[in-house]
Coordinates of C-alpha atoms in Angstrom, one line a residue:
Chain A
X5 CA 36.1 -48.4 -12.3
X6 CA 34.7 -44.9 -13.8
X7 CA 30.9 -46.2 -13.4
X8 CA 31.4 -47.0 -9.8
X9 CA 33.1 -43.9 -9.0
X10 CA 30.5 -41.7 -10.8
X11 CA 27.4 -44.0 -8.5
X12 CA 29.4 -43.5 -5.5
X13 CA 29.7 -39.9 -6.2
X14 CA 25.9 -39.6 -7.3
X15 CA 24.9 -41.5 -4.2
X16 CA 27.3 -39.8 -1.7
X17 CA 26.0 -36.4 -3.2
X18 CA 22.7 -37.4 -2.5
X19 CA 22.6 -38.2 0.8
X20 CA 24.2 -35.3 1.8
X21 CA 21.6 -33.2 0.1
X22 CA 18.7 -35.6 1.8
X23 CA 20.4 -34.5 5.3
X24 CA 20.3 -31.1 4.8
X25 CA 16.8 -31.2 3.2
X26 CA 14.8 -28.6 6.3
X27 CA 11.3 -27.6 6.4
X28 CA 10.9 -23.9 6.6
X29 CA 7.7 -22.9 8.0
X30 CA 7.6 -19.9 6.3
X31 CA 6.9 -21.1 3.1
X32 CA 4.1 -24.5 1.9
X33 CA 4.8 -27.3 -0.7
X34 CA 1.9 -28.6 -2.8
X35 CA 2.2 -32.1 -4.7
X36 CA 3.8 -31.9 -7.6
X37 CA 1.8 -32.9 -11.0
X38 CA 3.6 -32.2 -14.4
X39 CA 3.0 -33.4 -18.0
X40 CA 5.6 -32.8 -20.7
X41 CA 5.4 -33.9 -24.3
X42 CA 9.1 -34.7 -25.3
X43 CA 11.4 -34.9 -28.6
X44 CA 14.1 -36.7 -28.0
X45 CA 16.8 -36.1 -30.5
X46 CA 18.5 -39.5 -30.5
X47 CA 21.6 -41.1 -31.1
X48 CA 22.0 -45.5 -31.0
X49 CA 25.8 -47.0 -32.0
X50 CA 25.7 -50.8 -32.1
X51 CA 28.3 -53.3 -32.2
X52 CA 27.6 -57.3 -33.0
X53 CA 31.2 -57.8 -33.5
X54 CA 34.5 -56.8 -32.4
X55 CA 35.1 -54.1 -35.6
X56 CA 32.3 -52.6 -37.0
X57 CA 29.7 -50.3 -35.5
X58 CA 26.6 -48.9 -36.6
X59 CA 25.1 -45.9 -36.0
X60 CA 21.6 -44.5 -36.5
X61 CA 19.9 -41.5 -35.3
X62 CA 17.1 -40.3 -35.1
X63 CA 14.0 -38.3 -32.8
X64 CA 11.8 -40.2 -31.1
X65 CA 8.7 -38.5 -29.9
X66 CA 6.8 -39.2 -26.8
X67 CA 5.8 -37.5 -23.0
X68 CA 6.8 -37.6 -19.2
X69 CA 4.6 -37.7 -17.0
X70 CA 5.8 -36.7 -13.1
X71 CA 4.3 -37.1 -9.8
X72 CA 5.8 -35.9 -6.6
X73 CA 3.9 -35.5 -3.2
X74 CA 4.6 -33.0 -0.6
X75 CA 7.7 -34.6 0.9
X76 CA 9.0 -35.8 -2.4
X77 CA 8.5 -39.0 -3.0
X78 CA 6.4 -40.0 -6.6
X79 CA 6.4 -42.0 -9.7
X80 CA 8.0 -41.0 -13.2
X81 CA 6.5 -42.4 -16.3
X82 CA 7.6 -41.5 -19.6
X83 CA 7.1 -43.1 -22.9
X84 CA 8.7 -42.4 -26.6
X85 CA 8.9 -43.5 -30.3
X86 CA 10.3 -43.2 -33.5
X87 CA 11.9 -44.7 -35.8
X88 CA 16.3 -44.1 -36.1
X89 CA 17.7 -44.4 -39.4
X90 CA 21.1 -45.9 -40.8
X91 CA 22.3 -48.8 -41.4
X92 CA 22.5 -52.1 -39.4
X93 CA 20.7 -53.7 -36.3
X94 CA 20.8 -49.9 -34.9
X95 CA 18.4 -48.3 -37.2
X96 CA 14.5 -49.5 -37.2
X97 CA 11.9 -48.7 -35.0
X98 CA 12.4 -48.1 -31.2
X99 CA 9.9 -47.8 -28.3
X100 CA 10.9 -47.0 -25.0
X101 CA 8.5 -47.2 -22.1
X102 CA 10.0 -46.3 -18.8
X103 CA 8.6 -46.4 -15.2
X104 CA 10.3 -44.6 -11.7
X105 CA 9.3 -44.6 -8.2
X106 CA 11.0 -42.0 -6.4
X107 CA 11.7 -43.0 -3.6
X108 CA 13.4 -40.6 -1.1
X109 CA 13.0 -36.5 -0.8
X110 CA 13.7 -33.4 -3.1
X111 CA 16.9 -33.6 -2.7
X112 CA 17.9 -37.1 -2.8
X113 CA 15.8 -40.1 -4.0
X114 CA 16.3 -44.1 -4.5
X115 CA 14.7 -44.8 -8.4
X116 CA 13.8 -48.2 -8.7
X117 CA 11.9 -48.6 -11.6
X118 CA 10.9 -50.9 -14.5
X119 CA 11.8 -50.5 -18.4
X120 CA 10.5 -51.8 -21.3
X121 CA 12.7 -51.4 -24.5
X122 CA 11.8 -52.6 -27.9
X123 CA 14.1 -53.0 -31.1
X124 CA 14.9 -54.8 -33.8
X125 CA 17.3 -58.0 -32.7
X126 CA 18.4 -60.9 -34.8
X127 CA 16.5 -59.4 -37.5
X128 CA 13.1 -59.3 -35.3
X129 CA 11.4 -56.5 -33.7
X130 CA 12.2 -57.5 -30.1
X131 CA 10.4 -56.5 -26.8
X132 CA 12.4 -56.8 -23.3
X133 CA 11.7 -56.0 -19.7
X134 CA 14.7 -54.6 -17.8
X135 CA 14.7 -53.9 -13.9
X136 CA 16.2 -50.8 -13.1
X137 CA 17.7 -49.4 -9.5
X138 CA 19.4 -46.0 -9.3
X139 CA 20.0 -42.8 -7.4
X140 CA 18.5 -38.8 -8.2
X141 CA 19.8 -35.8 -7.1
X142 CA 17.9 -32.9 -7.4
X143 CA 17.7 -29.5 -6.1
X144 CA 14.5 -26.6 -7.3
X145 CA 15.7 -23.1 -7.0
X146 CA 12.0 -21.7 -6.4
X147 CA 13.5 -17.7 -6.9
X148 CA 14.5 -19.1 -10.3
X149 CA 12.5 -21.7 -10.8
X150 CA 15.3 -23.3 -12.1
X151 CA 15.5 -27.5 -11.3
X152 CA 18.5 -29.3 -11.6
X153 CA 18.7 -33.0 -11.4
X154 CA 21.1 -35.4 -12.0
X155 CA 20.5 -39.5 -11.6
X156 CA 22.6 -43.0 -12.4
X157 CA 21.0 -45.9 -12.8
X158 CA 22.1 -49.9 -13.3
X159 CA 19.8 -51.4 -15.5
X160 CA 19.4 -55.2 -16.3
X161 CA 17.0 -57.8 -17.4
X162 CA 15.6 -60.0 -14.2
X163 CA 15.3 -63.3 -15.9
X164 CA 17.1 -64.6 -19.2
X165 CA 14.9 -64.3 -21.9
X166 CA 12.9 -67.7 -22.3
X167 CA 13.3 -68.1 -26.0
X168 CA 17.5 -67.5 -26.3
X169 CA 19.0 -67.5 -23.1
X170 CA 19.7 -64.4 -23.5
X171 CA 20.1 -61.2 -21.2
X172 CA 20.8 -57.4 -20.7
X173 CA 22.9 -55.2 -18.9
X174 CA 23.6 -51.5 -18.8
X175 CA 24.0 -48.9 -17.1
X176 CA 22.3 -44.8 -17.8
X177 CA 23.6 -40.9 -16.4
X178 CA 21.4 -38.1 -16.9
X179 CA 20.9 -34.9 -16.4
X180 CA 18.2 -32.3 -17.3
X181 CA 17.2 -28.7 -16.5
X182 CA 13.6 -27.5 -16.1
X183 CA 12.6 -24.0 -16.1
X184 CA 9.1 -22.7 -14.8
X185 CA 8.5 -20.7 -15.7
X186 CA 6.7 -17.1 -13.5
X187 CA 3.3 -17.0 -12.8
X188 CA 2.4 -19.8 -16.2
X189 CA 1.7 -23.5 -15.2
X190 CA 4.5 -24.5 -18.2
X191 CA 7.3 -25.7 -17.5
X192 CA 10.8 -25.8 -20.0
X193 CA 12.8 -29.0 -20.2
X194 CA 16.3 -30.2 -21.0
X195 CA 18.0 -33.1 -20.4
X196 CA 20.6 -35.4 -21.9
X197 CA 20.6 -39.1 -21.4
X198 CA 23.4 -41.6 -21.8
X199 CA 22.8 -45.3 -21.8
X200 CA 25.8 -48.0 -22.1
X201 CA 24.0 -51.4 -22.4
X202 CA 25.2 -55.2 -23.6
X203 CA 23.5 -57.9 -24.3
X204 CA 24.9 -61.3 -23.7
X205 CA 24.3 -64.8 -24.0
X206 CA 25.8 -67.6 -21.2
X207 CA 27.8 -64.3 -20.3
X208 CA 29.3 -63.9 -23.9
X209 CA 28.6 -60.2 -25.4
X210 CA 26.1 -60.9 -28.5
X211 CA 25.8 -56.6 -28.9
X212 CA 27.3 -53.6 -27.4
X213 CA 24.6 -50.4 -27.6
X214 CA 25.2 -47.2 -26.7
X215 CA 22.1 -44.7 -26.7
X216 CA 22.4 -41.0 -26.7
X217 CA 19.1 -38.9 -25.9
X218 CA 18.9 -35.3 -26.2
X219 CA 15.4 -34.2 -25.3
X220 CA 13.4 -31.2 -25.0
X221 CA 10.0 -30.4 -24.5
X222 CA 7.5 -28.0 -23.0
X223 CA 5.1 -29.1 -20.2
X224 CA 2.0 -28.3 -18.0
X225 CA 2.8 -28.2 -14.1
X226 CA 0.9 -28.5 -11.4
X227 CA 2.2 -27.6 -7.9
X228 CA 5.8 -25.8 -8.5
X229 CA 5.9 -22.3 -6.4
X230 CA 5.8 -19.8 -9.7
X231 CA 7.0 -16.8 -8.1
Chain B
X9 CA -18.8 22.4 35.7
X10 CA -21.2 23.4 33.6
X11 CA -23.6 23.7 36.4
X12 CA -21.1 26.3 38.0
X13 CA -20.3 28.4 35.3
X14 CA -24.6 28.5 34.4
X15 CA -24.5 29.9 37.9
X16 CA -21.8 32.3 37.5
X17 CA -23.2 33.5 34.3
X18 CA -27.0 33.9 36.4
X19 CA -25.4 35.6 39.3
X20 CA -22.8 38.0 37.1
X21 CA -25.7 38.7 34.8
X22 CA -28.2 39.5 37.1
X23 CA -25.9 42.3 38.9
X24 CA -24.8 43.5 35.7
X25 CA -28.9 43.2 34.0
X26 CA -29.7 46.1 37.6
X27 CA -26.6 48.6 36.5
X28 CA -27.7 48.2 33.3
X29 CA -30.9 49.0 33.1
X30 CA -30.1 52.3 35.3
X31 CA -27.4 53.1 32.5
X32 CA -30.0 52.3 29.5
X33 CA -32.5 54.7 32.1
X34 CA -29.8 58.0 32.1
X35 CA -28.6 57.5 28.1
X36 CA -32.4 57.1 27.2
X37 CA -32.5 60.2 29.0
X38 CA -29.8 61.7 27.8
X39 CA -30.7 61.4 23.8
X40 CA -34.1 62.3 24.4
X41 CA -32.8 65.4 25.2
X42 CA -29.8 66.4 22.5
X43 CA -33.0 64.9 19.9
X44 CA -35.0 68.0 21.5
X45 CA -31.6 70.5 21.6
X46 CA -31.3 69.3 18.1
X47 CA -34.8 70.3 17.1
X48 CA -34.7 73.3 18.8
X49 CA -31.7 74.3 16.9
X50 CA -29.8 74.4 19.9
X51 CA -26.6 72.4 18.0
X52 CA -23.8 73.6 20.3
X53 CA -26.4 72.1 23.4
X54 CA -26.8 68.9 21.0
X55 CA -23.6 68.1 20.8
X56 CA -22.5 68.3 24.1
X57 CA -25.3 66.5 25.6
X58 CA -24.3 63.7 22.4
X59 CA -20.3 63.5 24.0
X60 CA -22.3 63.4 27.3
X61 CA -23.6 60.1 26.2
X62 CA -21.3 58.6 24.5
X63 CA -18.7 59.3 27.8
X64 CA -20.6 57.1 29.2
X65 CA -18.5 54.0 27.3
X66 CA -19.3 50.5 28.0
X67 CA -22.5 51.5 29.8
X68 CA -24.2 51.6 26.9
X69 CA -25.2 49.8 24.3
X70 CA -24.0 49.7 20.7
X71 CA -27.6 50.7 19.1
X72 CA -27.3 53.6 22.0
X73 CA -23.6 54.6 21.0
X74 CA -24.9 54.4 17.3
X75 CA -27.7 56.8 18.1
X76 CA -25.6 59.4 20.1
X77 CA -23.0 59.3 17.0
X78 CA -25.9 59.8 14.6
X79 CA -26.8 63.0 16.4
X80 CA -23.2 64.2 17.1
X81 CA -23.3 64.0 13.2
X82 CA -25.7 66.1 12.7
X83 CA -25.5 68.9 15.6
X84 CA -22.0 69.2 14.2
X85 CA -23.3 69.8 10.5
X86 CA -26.4 71.5 10.3
X87 CA -28.5 72.9 7.7
X88 CA -27.4 76.7 8.7
X89 CA -23.8 77.1 7.3
X90 CA -22.2 79.3 10.3
X91 CA -23.1 76.6 12.7
X92 CA -21.1 73.6 11.2
X93 CA -18.0 72.1 12.7
X94 CA -17.2 70.1 9.1
X95 CA -13.7 68.3 11.4
X96 CA -16.2 67.4 14.4
X97 CA -18.9 66.4 12.3
X98 CA -16.8 63.6 10.0
X99 CA -14.9 62.7 13.2
X100 CA -18.4 61.7 14.7
X101 CA -19.1 59.6 10.9
X102 CA -16.1 57.5 11.5
X103 CA -16.4 56.8 14.7
X104 CA -19.9 55.9 13.6
X105 CA -19.1 53.6 10.7
X106 CA -16.6 51.9 12.8
X107 CA -18.7 51.2 15.0
X108 CA -21.3 49.5 12.1
X109 CA -20.4 49.7 8.6
X110 CA -24.0 49.4 8.2
X111 CA -25.0 52.8 10.4
X112 CA -25.8 56.1 8.5
X113 CA -28.0 59.1 9.3
X114 CA -31.1 58.4 10.1
X115 CA -34.0 59.9 7.9
X116 CA -35.1 62.1 10.3
X117 CA -31.9 63.8 11.0
X118 CA -31.1 63.7 6.9
X119 CA -30.5 66.4 4.4
X120 CA -28.7 66.5 1.3
X121 CA -25.6 68.3 2.8
X122 CA -25.2 66.0 5.5
X123 CA -25.9 62.9 3.4
X124 CA -23.4 64.3 1.2
X125 CA -20.6 64.1 3.8
X126 CA -21.3 61.0 5.4
X127 CA -20.7 59.3 1.6
X128 CA -17.6 61.4 1.3
X129 CA -16.3 59.8 5.1
X130 CA -18.0 56.9 4.3
X131 CA -15.5 56.9 0.9
X132 CA -12.3 57.1 3.1
X133 CA -13.1 55.2 6.0
X134 CA -12.4 52.0 6.7
X135 CA -15.0 50.1 8.4
X136 CA -16.3 46.5 8.7
X137 CA -19.4 45.0 10.8
X138 CA -19.9 41.8 12.6
X139 CA -22.3 39.9 13.1
X140 CA -22.5 36.8 16.4
X141 CA -25.3 34.5 17.2
X142 CA -25.7 34.9 21.0
X143 CA -26.5 30.6 21.7
X144 CA -24.7 28.5 19.7
X145 CA -25.1 24.8 20.1
X146 CA -22.7 23.1 18.7
X147 CA -23.2 19.5 17.5
X148 CA -20.5 16.8 17.0
X149 CA -16.8 17.8 17.4
X150 CA -16.8 19.7 13.6
X151 CA -19.8 22.2 14.8
X152 CA -18.7 26.0 15.5
X153 CA -20.7 29.0 15.5
X154 CA -20.6 31.4 13.0
X155 CA -18.6 34.5 12.6
X156 CA -19.7 36.9 9.9
X157 CA -17.9 40.0 8.7
X158 CA -18.2 42.4 6.7
X159 CA -15.6 45.2 5.1
X160 CA -15.8 47.7 3.2
X161 CA -12.4 47.3 1.8
X162 CA -11.0 43.5 0.5
X163 CA -9.1 43.1 4.1
X164 CA -7.7 40.0 5.8
X165 CA -10.1 38.6 8.8
X166 CA -8.6 36.8 12.1
X167 CA -11.2 35.3 14.5
X168 CA -8.6 34.6 17.9
X169 CA -10.7 33.4 21.3
X170 CA -8.4 34.7 24.5
X171 CA -8.7 33.3 28.3
X172 CA -10.3 35.9 30.0
X173 CA -7.1 36.6 31.9
X174 CA -5.8 37.3 28.5
X175 CA -2.7 34.4 29.3
X176 CA -3.5 31.8 26.7
X177 CA -5.2 33.0 23.3
X178 CA -5.3 31.2 20.0
X179 CA -6.5 31.7 16.6
X180 CA -9.3 29.9 15.3
X181 CA -9.9 30.8 12.1
X182 CA -9.1 33.3 9.5
X183 CA -9.2 34.8 6.1
X184 CA -6.7 36.3 3.9
X185 CA -8.9 38.3 1.2
X186 CA -12.8 39.1 1.6
X187 CA -15.2 41.9 2.3
X188 CA -18.0 39.5 2.9
X189 CA -17.6 36.2 4.5
X190 CA -18.4 33.7 8.0
X191 CA -15.8 32.5 10.1
X192 CA -16.1 29.6 12.0
X193 CA -16.1 29.2 16.0
X194 CA -14.7 25.5 16.7
X195 CA -14.3 24.6 19.7
X196 CA -11.9 21.6 18.7
X197 CA -10.1 21.5 15.9
X198 CA -9.5 17.8 15.0
X199 CA -10.0 16.5 18.7
X200 CA -7.9 19.0 20.0
X201 CA -9.9 21.5 22.2
X202 CA -8.8 25.3 20.9
X203 CA -11.4 26.9 23.5
X204 CA -11.3 25.8 26.9
X205 CA -14.6 25.7 29.0
X206 CA -15.4 29.1 31.0
X207 CA -15.0 32.9 29.8
X208 CA -13.1 33.9 26.8
X209 CA -12.7 36.6 24.7
X210 CA -13.9 36.5 21.0
X211 CA -11.4 39.2 19.2
X212 CA -12.3 40.2 15.2
X213 CA -9.1 41.6 14.1
X214 CA -9.5 43.3 9.9
X215 CA -6.7 44.2 8.1
X216 CA -7.1 46.6 4.7
X217 CA -4.7 45.0 2.4
X218 CA -4.1 48.7 1.1
X219 CA -3.5 50.4 3.7
X220 CA -2.5 48.1 6.7
X221 CA -5.2 49.9 8.7
X222 CA -6.7 47.7 11.2
X223 CA -10.0 47.4 13.8
X224 CA -10.5 44.9 16.1
X225 CA -14.0 44.2 17.8
X226 CA -13.7 42.3 21.1
X227 CA -17.0 40.2 22.4
X228 CA -17.0 38.0 25.5
X229 CA -17.7 34.8 25.8
X230 CA -18.8 31.9 27.6
X231 CA -18.6 28.7 26.4
X232 CA -19.2 25.0 27.9
X233 CA -16.7 22.2 25.7
X234 CA -16.0 19.5 27.1
X235 CA -13.3 16.9 26.8
X236 CA -13.0 15.0 23.8
X237 CA -11.9 11.7 24.4
X238 CA -11.6 9.4 21.0
X239 CA -9.8 6.1 20.6
X240 CA -6.6 6.5 19.7
X241 CA -6.1 5.6 16.1
X242 CA -4.0 2.0 15.6
X243 CA -0.7 2.6 13.7
X244 CA 0.4 -0.5 11.9
X245 CA 3.6 -1.4 12.7
X246 CA 5.4 -2.5 8.9
X247 CA 8.0 -3.8 10.8
X248 CA 6.4 -6.9 12.1
X249 CA 5.4 -8.1 8.9
X250 CA 7.4 -11.3 7.7
X251 CA 9.8 -11.5 4.4
X252 CA 7.7 -12.5 1.9
X253 CA 10.5 -13.6 -0.5
X254 CA 14.0 -16.0 0.8
X255 CA 16.9 -14.9 0.0
X256 CA 17.9 -14.8 -4.0
X257 CA 20.0 -17.8 -4.4
X258 CA 22.2 -16.7 -7.5
X259 CA 25.3 -18.1 -6.1
X260 CA 24.1 -21.4 -5.7
X261 CA 21.7 -21.9 -9.0
X262 CA 25.2 -20.9 -10.9
X263 CA 27.3 -23.3 -8.6
X264 CA 25.0 -26.0 -8.7
X265 CA 24.0 -25.2 -13.2
X266 CA 27.9 -25.2 -13.4
X267 CA 28.1 -28.5 -11.5
X268 CA 25.2 -30.3 -13.2
X269 CA 26.2 -28.7 -16.8
X270 CA 30.1 -30.2 -15.7
X271 CA 28.3 -33.6 -14.7
X272 CA 26.7 -33.8 -18.4
X273 CA 30.2 -33.3 -19.9
X274 CA 31.4 -36.2 -17.8
X275 CA 28.7 -38.3 -18.6
X276 CA 29.2 -37.4 -22.3
X277 CA 32.7 -38.6 -21.8
X278 CA 33.0 -41.2 -19.2
X279 CA 30.2 -43.4 -19.7
X280 CA 31.1 -45.3 -22.7
X281 CA 29.8 -48.5 -23.8
X282 CA 33.0 -50.9 -24.3
X283 CA 35.1 -51.4 -27.5
X284 CA 34.6 -51.2 -30.0
X285 CA 32.0 -48.3 -30.0
X286 CA 33.8 -46.5 -27.0
X287 CA 37.2 -47.0 -28.7
X288 CA 35.7 -46.1 -32.4
X289 CA 35.9 -42.3 -30.9
X290 CA 32.5 -39.9 -29.7
X291 CA 29.7 -41.5 -31.3
X292 CA 28.2 -38.2 -30.2
X293 CA 29.4 -34.8 -28.6
X294 CA 26.0 -32.5 -28.5
X295 CA 27.3 -33.2 -24.0
X296 CA 29.4 -30.3 -24.0
X297 CA 26.5 -27.9 -26.2
X298 CA 24.0 -29.4 -23.5
X299 CA 26.3 -29.3 -20.7
X300 CA 26.8 -25.5 -21.6
X301 CA 23.2 -24.8 -22.0
X302 CA 22.7 -25.7 -18.6
X303 CA 25.5 -24.2 -16.8
X304 CA 24.4 -21.1 -18.6
X305 CA 20.9 -21.1 -18.1
X306 CA 21.1 -21.9 -14.7
X307 CA 23.3 -18.8 -14.1
X308 CA 21.3 -16.3 -16.1
X309 CA 18.4 -17.7 -14.8
X310 CA 19.7 -17.1 -11.1
X311 CA 20.6 -13.4 -12.2
X312 CA 16.5 -12.8 -12.2
X313 CA 16.2 -15.0 -8.9
X314 CA 14.2 -12.5 -6.5
X315 CA 14.2 -14.9 -3.9
X316 CA 11.4 -18.1 -2.8
X317 CA 7.9 -16.9 -2.6
X318 CA 7.6 -17.3 1.1
X319 CA 4.0 -18.4 0.6
X320 CA 2.8 -18.9 4.2
X321 CA 4.6 -15.9 5.5
X322 CA 2.7 -13.6 2.9
X323 CA -0.7 -15.0 4.5
X324 CA 0.5 -14.4 7.4
X325 CA 1.0 -11.1 6.6
X326 CA -2.8 -10.8 4.5
X327 CA -4.1 -11.9 8.1
X328 CA -2.0 -9.7 10.3
X329 CA -3.3 -6.7 7.5
X330 CA -7.0 -7.5 8.1
X331 CA -7.0 -8.2 11.7
X332 CA -5.4 -4.6 11.6
X333 CA -8.1 -3.2 9.2
X334 CA -10.5 -4.5 11.4
X335 CA -9.7 -3.2 14.3
X336 CA -9.2 0.3 12.8
X337 CA -12.6 0.1 11.9
X338 CA -13.8 -0.3 15.1
X339 CA -12.1 2.3 16.0
X340 CA -12.8 4.7 13.6
X341 CA -16.8 3.6 13.8
X342 CA -16.3 4.1 17.8
X343 CA -14.8 7.9 17.1
X344 CA -17.8 8.5 14.9
X345 CA -20.0 8.1 17.1
X346 CA -18.4 9.7 19.9
X347 CA -17.6 12.6 17.7
X348 CA -21.6 12.6 16.0
X349 CA -22.6 12.8 19.6
X350 CA -20.2 15.8 20.8
X351 CA -22.1 18.2 22.3
X352 CA -20.7 22.1 23.4
X353 CA -22.3 25.4 23.6
X354 CA -21.0 29.0 23.2
X355 CA -22.7 31.7 24.3
X356 CA -21.5 35.4 22.9
X357 CA -22.5 38.6 24.5
X358 CA -23.4 40.3 20.3
X359 CA -22.2 43.9 21.5
X360 CA -18.8 44.1 21.0
X361 CA -16.8 46.2 23.7

């Protein structure tokens, strides 16, 4: 119910933002392109039975590429990898490749995408493909260089894994603050991302996961107004 | 208009020339008789004849007047001591110096006593010399007729023009302190006429800075001063410029920052995995710090919000400025062309009244 409310809130706010978006003849925008190396301080909690919670932490390293056209539509690619330290299935090598389309404008976008997620499962390193559909709301305050956004998405495997019929479903929420430095092509980024995730087999839950990432990045951008 | 003035000058000068020739003959005759009387040591007679010459007043030339005053000075201070009238001699010398600072006692009349008296009078008399050019072609709006003024004491010098009727007058140049200076009689000041066409009086007024004694010399002149028409200089209307920054969005930035910060906390608190993870307490509490950072960072960054850079307006303003500067250049070049091609003329009677 809570998740439903959160999603409804984001979508309603986004539609309002989208409707409120208007063109202004006093300034022109350029296409936005940014490339930001990112460090993600990651906490992962997993539970494979109903009693034990195992935790792992670590820093994932990667990069994020964002392109937006004049209307605000575009794509985002995010790659991060690293090893999480801890005990049990939560620990181990973790790879996360996230591709998103941004369909909409600066204020509101519907965000379909695809995630490749690689982590230890059942004693082996396993790669899993997941589709996602979500929404993003945001606003760039060009006078101060502050870009704020919030997004939410539903994540799911498109079809069951062929070898063992495992499927995955989850939900993700993310907030982000970006700061564009005056007169310089640099952008600072701070984001908080929470992903809750279930691995299922024949409707039975094999594993629950809660992945939290606090990401910091300093990147280059082109096209954002630099005051 | 110019033809009219030239014709008027020709007619007037023709009549004056005839009258002046007659006066010159009379004055010359009187001066010759004065010199003869002086040479015959008839000093009283010489004094009387010299005064007759001076009595002709404005009808005699400056040179004739100076010669008469020189003879008058000499006739009243001859070598025979018993025939000297020192006061009268001094008075004549003062007038002589006032007529022309550079004048003196000519060699044929001079003797040591007379020279000594003249030096004494010169030391105690405030005097000046004014040299004007008769024909002055004015080329360009800054062109001028030079008027050289010399005095024997530091003085203030004022150059004034007055219409012949004396109705309009204007100071055209001045110097605060000088003993030898060249003032400029300009028909225009900038683009405004100082000197209207037609007859005028040129008045040179010098004032001894110590004694405040003033000497004035007046010259007659005729000016041909066409009107100078110039293109008015366009004035840039800063009010037509568009704003180059939008309104600062400090409050909106802070509000949205707080909302997103609160959203971060909401995600951290509410978006939890099912049991047992969700029931085991927070696996991560950094959402509080991140949410606070987003909120506070937005508020702080918003405080420095000077408004969005309105780059289209900026470009429009630049274009407006460029167009204005181009228009200004065209007008300035045209006005420079007109000002250098401007012509006027000033004719001044070199004989002061």
